mmCIF file with all atom_site columns, C-alpha atoms in Angstrom:
data_model
loop_
_atom_site.group_PDB
_atom_site.id
_atom_site.type_symbol
_atom_site.label_atom_id
_atom_site.label_alt_id
_atom_site.label_comp_id
_atom_site.label_asym_id
_atom_site.label_entity_id
_atom_site.label_seq_id
_atom_site.pdbx_PDB_ins_code
_atom_site.Cartn_x
_atom_site.Cartn_y
_atom_site.Cartn_z
_atom_site.occupancy
_atom_site.B_iso_or_equiv
_atom_site.pdbx_formal_charge
_atom_site.auth_seq_id
_atom_site.auth_comp_id
_atom_site.auth_asym_id
_atom_site.auth_atom_id
_atom_site.pdbx_PDB_model_num
ATOM 1   C CA . MET A 1 1   ? 7.206   -8.694  17.152 1.00 0.00 ? 1   MET A CA 1
ATOM 2   C CA . ARG A 1 2   ? 4.433   -6.117  16.878 1.00 0.00 ? 2   ARG A CA 1
ATOM 3   C CA . VAL A 1 3   ? 4.645   -4.140  13.633 1.00 0.00 ? 3   VAL A CA 1
ATOM 4   C CA . PHE A 1 4   ? 2.703   -1.099  12.480 1.00 0.00 ? 4   PHE A CA 1
ATOM 5   C CA . GLY A 1 5   ? 3.353   1.041   9.436  1.00 0.00 ? 5   GLY A CA 1
ATOM 6   C CA . VAL A 1 6   ? 3.135   4.642   8.325  1.00 0.00 ? 6   VAL A CA 1
ATOM 7   C CA . VAL A 1 7   ? 2.595   5.105   4.594  1.00 0.00 ? 7   VAL A CA 1
ATOM 8   C CA . GLY A 1 8   ? 1.730   7.920   2.222  1.00 0.00 ? 8   GLY A CA 1
ATOM 9   C CA . TRP A 1 9   ? 2.908   9.688   -0.883 1.00 0.00 ? 9   TRP A CA 1
ATOM 10  C CA . LYS A 1 10  ? 5.978   11.922  -0.991 1.00 0.00 ? 10  LYS A CA 1
ATOM 11  C CA . ASN A 1 11  ? 5.701   15.013  1.253  1.00 0.00 ? 11  ASN A CA 1
ATOM 12  C CA . ALA A 1 12  ? 2.616   13.621  3.008  1.00 0.00 ? 12  ALA A CA 1
ATOM 13  C CA . GLY A 1 13  ? 4.169   13.957  6.469  1.00 0.00 ? 13  GLY A CA 1
ATOM 14  C CA . LYS A 1 14  ? 5.301   10.352  7.031  1.00 0.00 ? 14  LYS A CA 1
ATOM 15  C CA . THR A 1 15  ? 8.722   11.092  8.510  1.00 0.00 ? 15  THR A CA 1
ATOM 16  C CA . GLY A 1 16  ? 7.470   13.820  10.834 1.00 0.00 ? 16  GLY A CA 1
ATOM 17  C CA . LEU A 1 17  ? 4.680   11.548  12.048 1.00 0.00 ? 17  LEU A CA 1
ATOM 18  C CA . MET A 1 18  ? 7.147   8.686   12.544 1.00 0.00 ? 18  MET A CA 1
ATOM 19  C CA . GLU A 1 19  ? 9.478   10.913  14.548 1.00 0.00 ? 19  GLU A CA 1
ATOM 20  C CA . ARG A 1 20  ? 6.661   12.150  16.781 1.00 0.00 ? 20  ARG A CA 1
ATOM 21  C CA . LEU A 1 21  ? 5.279   8.613   17.252 1.00 0.00 ? 21  LEU A CA 1
ATOM 22  C CA . VAL A 1 22  ? 8.666   7.223   18.293 1.00 0.00 ? 22  VAL A CA 1
ATOM 23  C CA . SER A 1 23  ? 9.035   10.024  20.834 1.00 0.00 ? 23  SER A CA 1
ATOM 24  C CA . GLU A 1 24  ? 5.477   9.647   22.148 1.00 0.00 ? 24  GLU A CA 1
ATOM 25  C CA . ILE A 1 25  ? 5.527   5.852   22.412 1.00 0.00 ? 25  ILE A CA 1
ATOM 26  C CA . THR A 1 26  ? 8.993   5.616   24.002 1.00 0.00 ? 26  THR A CA 1
ATOM 27  C CA . THR A 1 27  ? 7.954   8.288   26.525 1.00 0.00 ? 27  THR A CA 1
ATOM 28  C CA . ARG A 1 28  ? 5.219   5.866   27.586 1.00 0.00 ? 28  ARG A CA 1
ATOM 29  C CA . GLY A 1 29  ? 7.875   3.276   28.435 1.00 0.00 ? 29  GLY A CA 1
ATOM 30  C CA . PHE A 1 30  ? 7.735   1.071   25.343 1.00 0.00 ? 30  PHE A CA 1
ATOM 31  C CA . SER A 1 31  ? 10.791  0.098   23.309 1.00 0.00 ? 31  SER A CA 1
ATOM 32  C CA . VAL A 1 32  ? 10.515  1.035   19.632 1.00 0.00 ? 32  VAL A CA 1
ATOM 33  C CA . SER A 1 33  ? 12.624  0.304   16.570 1.00 0.00 ? 33  SER A CA 1
ATOM 34  C CA . THR A 1 34  ? 12.037  1.654   13.084 1.00 0.00 ? 34  THR A CA 1
ATOM 35  C CA . VAL A 1 35  ? 12.458  0.424   9.534  1.00 0.00 ? 35  VAL A CA 1
ATOM 36  C CA . LYS A 1 36  ? 12.509  2.978   6.706  1.00 0.00 ? 36  LYS A CA 1
ATOM 37  C CA . HIS A 1 37  ? 12.230  2.029   3.057  1.00 0.00 ? 37  HIS A CA 1
ATOM 38  C CA . ALA A 1 38  ? 14.111  4.182   0.566  1.00 0.00 ? 38  ALA A CA 1
ATOM 39  C CA . HIS A 1 39  ? 13.187  4.146   -3.113 1.00 0.00 ? 39  HIS A CA 1
ATOM 40  C CA . HIS A 1 40  ? 16.580  5.376   -4.168 1.00 0.00 ? 40  HIS A CA 1
ATOM 41  C CA . SER A 1 41  ? 20.228  4.635   -3.635 1.00 0.00 ? 41  SER A CA 1
ATOM 42  C CA . PHE A 1 42  ? 21.512  6.006   -0.348 1.00 0.00 ? 42  PHE A CA 1
ATOM 43  C CA . ASP A 1 43  ? 24.754  5.999   1.547  1.00 0.00 ? 43  ASP A CA 1
ATOM 44  C CA . VAL A 1 44  ? 25.317  6.271   5.286  1.00 0.00 ? 44  VAL A CA 1
ATOM 45  C CA . ASP A 1 45  ? 29.070  6.066   4.910  1.00 0.00 ? 45  ASP A CA 1
ATOM 46  C CA . HIS A 1 46  ? 31.549  8.760   3.859  1.00 0.00 ? 46  HIS A CA 1
ATOM 47  C CA . ALA A 1 47  ? 34.223  8.574   1.190  1.00 0.00 ? 47  ALA A CA 1
ATOM 48  C CA . GLY A 1 48  ? 37.682  8.119   2.628  1.00 0.00 ? 48  GLY A CA 1
ATOM 49  C CA . LYS A 1 49  ? 36.562  6.649   5.970  1.00 0.00 ? 49  LYS A CA 1
ATOM 50  C CA . ASP A 1 50  ? 37.866  3.171   6.842  1.00 0.00 ? 50  ASP A CA 1
ATOM 51  C CA . SER A 1 51  ? 34.431  1.536   6.693  1.00 0.00 ? 51  SER A CA 1
ATOM 52  C CA . TYR A 1 52  ? 33.770  3.125   3.286  1.00 0.00 ? 52  TYR A CA 1
ATOM 53  C CA . ARG A 1 53  ? 37.112  1.859   2.033  1.00 0.00 ? 53  ARG A CA 1
ATOM 54  C CA . HIS A 1 54  ? 36.316  -1.672  3.272  1.00 0.00 ? 54  HIS A CA 1
ATOM 55  C CA . ARG A 1 55  ? 32.967  -1.600  1.461  1.00 0.00 ? 55  ARG A CA 1
ATOM 56  C CA . GLU A 1 56  ? 34.428  -0.174  -1.726 1.00 0.00 ? 56  GLU A CA 1
ATOM 57  C CA . ALA A 1 57  ? 37.111  -2.867  -1.649 1.00 0.00 ? 57  ALA A CA 1
ATOM 58  C CA . GLY A 1 58  ? 34.348  -5.490  -1.946 1.00 0.00 ? 58  GLY A CA 1
ATOM 59  C CA . ALA A 1 59  ? 33.283  -6.448  1.587  1.00 0.00 ? 59  ALA A CA 1
ATOM 60  C CA . SER A 1 60  ? 29.750  -7.831  1.680  1.00 0.00 ? 60  SER A CA 1
ATOM 61  C CA . GLN A 1 61  ? 29.188  -6.578  5.227  1.00 0.00 ? 61  GLN A CA 1
ATOM 62  C CA . VAL A 1 62  ? 30.955  -3.919  7.234  1.00 0.00 ? 62  VAL A CA 1
ATOM 63  C CA . LEU A 1 63  ? 30.271  -3.659  10.958 1.00 0.00 ? 63  LEU A CA 1
ATOM 64  C CA . LEU A 1 64  ? 31.294  -0.377  12.533 1.00 0.00 ? 64  LEU A CA 1
ATOM 65  C CA . ALA A 1 65  ? 31.328  -0.307  16.327 1.00 0.00 ? 65  ALA A CA 1
ATOM 66  C CA . SER A 1 66  ? 32.088  2.206   19.061 1.00 0.00 ? 66  SER A CA 1
ATOM 67  C CA . GLN A 1 67  ? 31.150  2.688   22.684 1.00 0.00 ? 67  GLN A CA 1
ATOM 68  C CA . ASN A 1 68  ? 28.077  4.640   21.549 1.00 0.00 ? 68  ASN A CA 1
ATOM 69  C CA . ARG A 1 69  ? 26.610  2.631   18.659 1.00 0.00 ? 69  ARG A CA 1
ATOM 70  C CA . ILE A 1 70  ? 27.069  -0.080  16.092 1.00 0.00 ? 70  ILE A CA 1
ATOM 71  C CA . ALA A 1 71  ? 26.171  0.083   12.421 1.00 0.00 ? 71  ALA A CA 1
ATOM 72  C CA . LEU A 1 72  ? 26.027  -2.869  10.069 1.00 0.00 ? 72  LEU A CA 1
ATOM 73  C CA . MET A 1 73  ? 26.160  -2.111  6.356  1.00 0.00 ? 73  MET A CA 1
ATOM 74  C CA . HIS A 1 74  ? 25.319  -4.883  3.942  1.00 0.00 ? 74  HIS A CA 1
ATOM 75  C CA . GLU A 1 75  ? 26.065  -4.442  0.261  1.00 0.00 ? 75  GLU A CA 1
ATOM 76  C CA . LEU A 1 76  ? 23.577  -6.323  -1.891 1.00 0.00 ? 76  LEU A CA 1
ATOM 77  C CA . ARG A 1 77  ? 25.947  -6.391  -4.875 1.00 0.00 ? 77  ARG A CA 1
ATOM 78  C CA . GLY A 1 78  ? 23.178  -7.328  -7.284 1.00 0.00 ? 78  GLY A CA 1
ATOM 79  C CA . ALA A 1 79  ? 21.238  -9.609  -4.916 1.00 0.00 ? 79  ALA A CA 1
ATOM 80  C CA . PRO A 1 80  ? 17.510  -8.904  -4.571 1.00 0.00 ? 80  PRO A CA 1
ATOM 81  C CA . GLU A 1 81  ? 16.349  -6.409  -1.965 1.00 0.00 ? 81  GLU A CA 1
ATOM 82  C CA . PRO A 1 82  ? 15.439  -8.267  1.262  1.00 0.00 ? 82  PRO A CA 1
ATOM 83  C CA . SER A 1 83  ? 11.756  -8.474  2.124  1.00 0.00 ? 83  SER A CA 1
ATOM 84  C CA . LEU A 1 84  ? 10.364  -6.602  5.109  1.00 0.00 ? 84  LEU A CA 1
ATOM 85  C CA . GLU A 1 85  ? 9.989   -9.949  6.875  1.00 0.00 ? 85  GLU A CA 1
ATOM 86  C CA . GLU A 1 86  ? 13.682  -10.713 6.377  1.00 0.00 ? 86  GLU A CA 1
ATOM 87  C CA . LEU A 1 87  ? 14.664  -7.281  7.655  1.00 0.00 ? 87  LEU A CA 1
ATOM 88  C CA . LEU A 1 88  ? 12.432  -7.569  10.726 1.00 0.00 ? 88  LEU A CA 1
ATOM 89  C CA . ALA A 1 89  ? 14.093  -10.891 11.571 1.00 0.00 ? 89  ALA A CA 1
ATOM 90  C CA . GLN A 1 90  ? 17.417  -9.038  11.888 1.00 0.00 ? 90  GLN A CA 1
ATOM 91  C CA . LEU A 1 91  ? 16.155  -6.622  14.557 1.00 0.00 ? 91  LEU A CA 1
ATOM 92  C CA . SER A 1 92  ? 16.614  -7.096  18.279 1.00 0.00 ? 92  SER A CA 1
ATOM 93  C CA . PRO A 1 93  ? 13.345  -7.718  20.147 1.00 0.00 ? 93  PRO A CA 1
ATOM 94  C CA . VAL A 1 94  ? 11.348  -4.594  21.029 1.00 0.00 ? 94  VAL A CA 1
ATOM 95  C CA . ASP A 1 95  ? 7.769   -3.825  21.986 1.00 0.00 ? 95  ASP A CA 1
ATOM 96  C CA . LEU A 1 96  ? 6.946   -2.222  18.633 1.00 0.00 ? 96  LEU A CA 1
ATOM 97  C CA . VAL A 1 97  ? 8.528   -1.773  15.218 1.00 0.00 ? 97  VAL A CA 1
ATOM 98  C CA . LEU A 1 98  ? 7.269   1.231   13.282 1.00 0.00 ? 98  LEU A CA 1
ATOM 99  C CA . VAL A 1 99  ? 7.746   0.864   9.538  1.00 0.00 ? 99  VAL A CA 1
ATOM 100 C CA . GLU A 1 100 ? 7.888   3.846   7.198  1.00 0.00 ? 100 GLU A CA 1
ATOM 101 C CA . GLY A 1 101 ? 7.044   2.809   3.674  1.00 0.00 ? 101 GLY A CA 1
ATOM 102 C CA . TYR A 1 102 ? 6.521   -0.774  2.496  1.00 0.00 ? 102 TYR A CA 1
ATOM 103 C CA . LYS A 1 103 ? 2.980   0.235   1.572  1.00 0.00 ? 103 LYS A CA 1
ATOM 104 C CA . ARG A 1 104 ? 2.375   -2.958  -0.425 1.00 0.00 ? 104 ARG A CA 1
ATOM 105 C CA . ASP A 1 105 ? 3.176   -5.271  2.507  1.00 0.00 ? 105 ASP A CA 1
ATOM 106 C CA . ALA A 1 106 ? 0.416   -6.836  4.612  1.00 0.00 ? 106 ALA A CA 1
ATOM 107 C CA . HIS A 1 107 ? 1.119   -5.279  8.034  1.00 0.00 ? 107 HIS A CA 1
ATOM 108 C CA . PRO A 1 108 ? -1.414  -2.781  9.450  1.00 0.00 ? 108 PRO A CA 1
ATOM 109 C CA . LYS A 1 109 ? -0.791  0.868   8.648  1.00 0.00 ? 109 LYS A CA 1
ATOM 110 C CA . VAL A 1 110 ? -1.858  4.449   9.108  1.00 0.00 ? 110 VAL A CA 1
ATOM 111 C CA . GLU A 1 111 ? -1.726  6.716   6.068  1.00 0.00 ? 111 GLU A CA 1
ATOM 112 C CA . ALA A 1 112 ? -0.246  10.204  6.375  1.00 0.00 ? 112 ALA A CA 1
ATOM 113 C CA . HIS A 1 113 ? -2.008  12.650  4.070  1.00 0.00 ? 113 HIS A CA 1
ATOM 114 C CA . ARG A 1 114 ? -1.551  16.330  3.278  1.00 0.00 ? 114 ARG A CA 1
ATOM 115 C CA . ALA A 1 115 ? -4.100  17.944  0.976  1.00 0.00 ? 115 ALA A CA 1
ATOM 116 C CA . VAL A 1 116 ? -1.563  20.377  -0.487 1.00 0.00 ? 116 VAL A CA 1
ATOM 117 C CA . THR A 1 117 ? 0.279   17.525  -2.254 1.00 0.00 ? 117 THR A CA 1
ATOM 118 C CA . GLY A 1 118 ? -2.761  16.848  -4.445 1.00 0.00 ? 118 GLY A CA 1
ATOM 119 C CA . ASN A 1 119 ? -2.166  13.099  -4.209 1.00 0.00 ? 119 ASN A CA 1
ATOM 120 C CA . PRO A 1 120 ? -5.106  10.722  -3.904 1.00 0.00 ? 120 PRO A CA 1
ATOM 121 C CA . LEU A 1 121 ? -5.620  8.697   -0.767 1.00 0.00 ? 121 LEU A CA 1
ATOM 122 C CA . ILE A 1 122 ? -4.208  5.176   -0.736 1.00 0.00 ? 122 ILE A CA 1
ATOM 123 C CA . ALA A 1 123 ? -6.635  3.974   1.976  1.00 0.00 ? 123 ALA A CA 1
ATOM 124 C CA . PRO A 1 124 ? -9.786  3.445   -0.140 1.00 0.00 ? 124 PRO A CA 1
ATOM 125 C CA . GLU A 1 125 ? -7.989  0.783   -2.187 1.00 0.00 ? 125 GLU A CA 1
ATOM 126 C CA . ASP A 1 126 ? -5.936  -0.769  0.648  1.00 0.00 ? 126 ASP A CA 1
ATOM 127 C CA . PRO A 1 127 ? -7.601  -2.691  3.497  1.00 0.00 ? 127 PRO A CA 1
ATOM 128 C CA . THR A 1 128 ? -4.320  -2.839  5.456  1.00 0.00 ? 128 THR A CA 1
ATOM 129 C CA . ILE A 1 129 ? -4.611  0.913   6.088  1.00 0.00 ? 129 ILE A CA 1
ATOM 130 C CA . ARG A 1 130 ? -6.580  1.076   9.332  1.00 0.00 ? 130 ARG A CA 1
ATOM 131 C CA . ALA A 1 131 ? -6.708  4.884   9.679  1.00 0.00 ? 131 ALA A CA 1
ATOM 132 C CA . VAL A 1 132 ? -5.631  8.131   8.033  1.00 0.00 ? 132 VAL A CA 1
ATOM 133 C CA . ALA A 1 133 ? -3.801  11.022  9.690  1.00 0.00 ? 133 ALA A CA 1
ATOM 134 C CA . SER A 1 134 ? -4.652  14.089  7.623  1.00 0.00 ? 134 SER A CA 1
ATOM 135 C CA . ASP A 1 135 ? -4.326  17.863  7.709  1.00 0.00 ? 135 ASP A CA 1
ATOM 136 C CA . THR A 1 136 ? -7.857  18.190  6.334  1.00 0.00 ? 136 THR A CA 1
ATOM 137 C CA . PRO A 1 137 ? -11.210 16.549  7.160  1.00 0.00 ? 137 PRO A CA 1
ATOM 138 C CA . LEU A 1 138 ? -11.951 13.496  5.028  1.00 0.00 ? 138 LEU A CA 1
ATOM 139 C CA . ASP A 1 139 ? -15.124 11.579  4.268  1.00 0.00 ? 139 ASP A CA 1
ATOM 140 C CA . ILE A 1 140 ? -13.871 7.987   4.027  1.00 0.00 ? 140 ILE A CA 1
ATOM 141 C CA . ASP A 1 141 ? -14.675 4.639   5.614  1.00 0.00 ? 141 ASP A CA 1
ATOM 142 C CA . ARG A 1 142 ? -11.626 4.731   7.940  1.00 0.00 ? 142 ARG A CA 1
ATOM 143 C CA . LEU A 1 143 ? -10.852 6.489   11.171 1.00 0.00 ? 143 LEU A CA 1
ATOM 144 C CA . VAL A 1 144 ? -9.415  9.930   10.462 1.00 0.00 ? 144 VAL A CA 1
ATOM 145 C CA . PHE A 1 145 ? -7.048  11.669  12.863 1.00 0.00 ? 145 PHE A CA 1
ATOM 146 C CA . ASP A 1 146 ? -5.579  15.135  12.690 1.00 0.00 ? 146 ASP A CA 1
ATOM 147 C CA . LEU A 1 147 ? -2.071  14.718  11.282 1.00 0.00 ? 147 LEU A CA 1
ATOM 148 C CA . ASP A 1 148 ? -0.684  16.692  14.230 1.00 0.00 ? 148 ASP A CA 1
ATOM 149 C CA . ASP A 1 149 ? -2.590  14.756  16.925 1.00 0.00 ? 149 ASP A CA 1
ATOM 150 C CA . THR A 1 150 ? 0.297   12.439  17.743 1.00 0.00 ? 150 THR A CA 1
ATOM 151 C CA . VAL A 1 151 ? -1.218  11.325  21.063 1.00 0.00 ? 151 VAL A CA 1
ATOM 152 C CA . ALA A 1 152 ? -4.422  10.095  19.379 1.00 0.00 ? 152 ALA A CA 1
ATOM 153 C CA . VAL A 1 153 ? -2.511  8.325   16.596 1.00 0.00 ? 153 VAL A CA 1
ATOM 154 C CA . ALA A 1 154 ? -0.183  6.698   19.161 1.00 0.00 ? 154 ALA A CA 1
ATOM 155 C CA . ASP A 1 155 ? -3.187  5.605   21.281 1.00 0.00 ? 155 ASP A CA 1
ATOM 156 C CA . PHE A 1 156 ? -4.747  4.053   18.180 1.00 0.00 ? 156 PHE A CA 1
ATOM 157 C CA . ILE A 1 157 ? -1.576  2.189   17.133 1.00 0.00 ? 157 ILE A CA 1
ATOM 158 C CA . LEU A 1 158 ? -0.901  0.872   20.628 1.00 0.00 ? 158 LEU A CA 1
ATOM 159 C CA . SER A 1 159 ? -4.505  -0.331  20.886 1.00 0.00 ? 159 SER A CA 1
ATOM 160 C CA . GLU A 1 160 ? -4.298  -1.977  17.455 1.00 0.00 ? 160 GLU A CA 1
ATOM 161 C CA . VAL A 1 161 ? -1.151  -3.940  18.372 1.00 0.00 ? 161 VAL A CA 1
ATOM 162 C CA . GLY A 1 162 ? -2.325  -4.825  21.885 1.00 0.00 ? 162 GLY A CA 1
ATOM 163 C CA . LEU A 1 163 ? 0.020   -2.635  23.942 1.00 0.00 ? 163 LEU A CA 1
#
């Protein structure tokens, strides 16, 4: 599977860029899945719902299915967080998987950067970052795209992964 990441510090524009890239790339006829890393506890279930009650009762996995979608929740219950590689192996085949986060993994990435955050760039210290999408001009040894130029960033990613 072809994998390309979007990384950056908090409020750098990662999620907005991901959303625009998924829309742009699927409009071109490619199938895309996404993986998002969260640094905090999260819940996609709601208290009182049957699936929540199953999970709270101790189920390791709860599969919720309808005519519109399926959702598989897996409780780690103290087990280590799965690696990106293990998570990718669980996905159905697609043309491209876009990964938000997992900045320390070895897949190629583009860094989202907003000057207003005051955060330093990750790219100078990370050779897996192939380009930066920024809201301000940068003088670095990587390609720099305008953060809002989704078409150019999508062209770059598709070229990088051979699509």
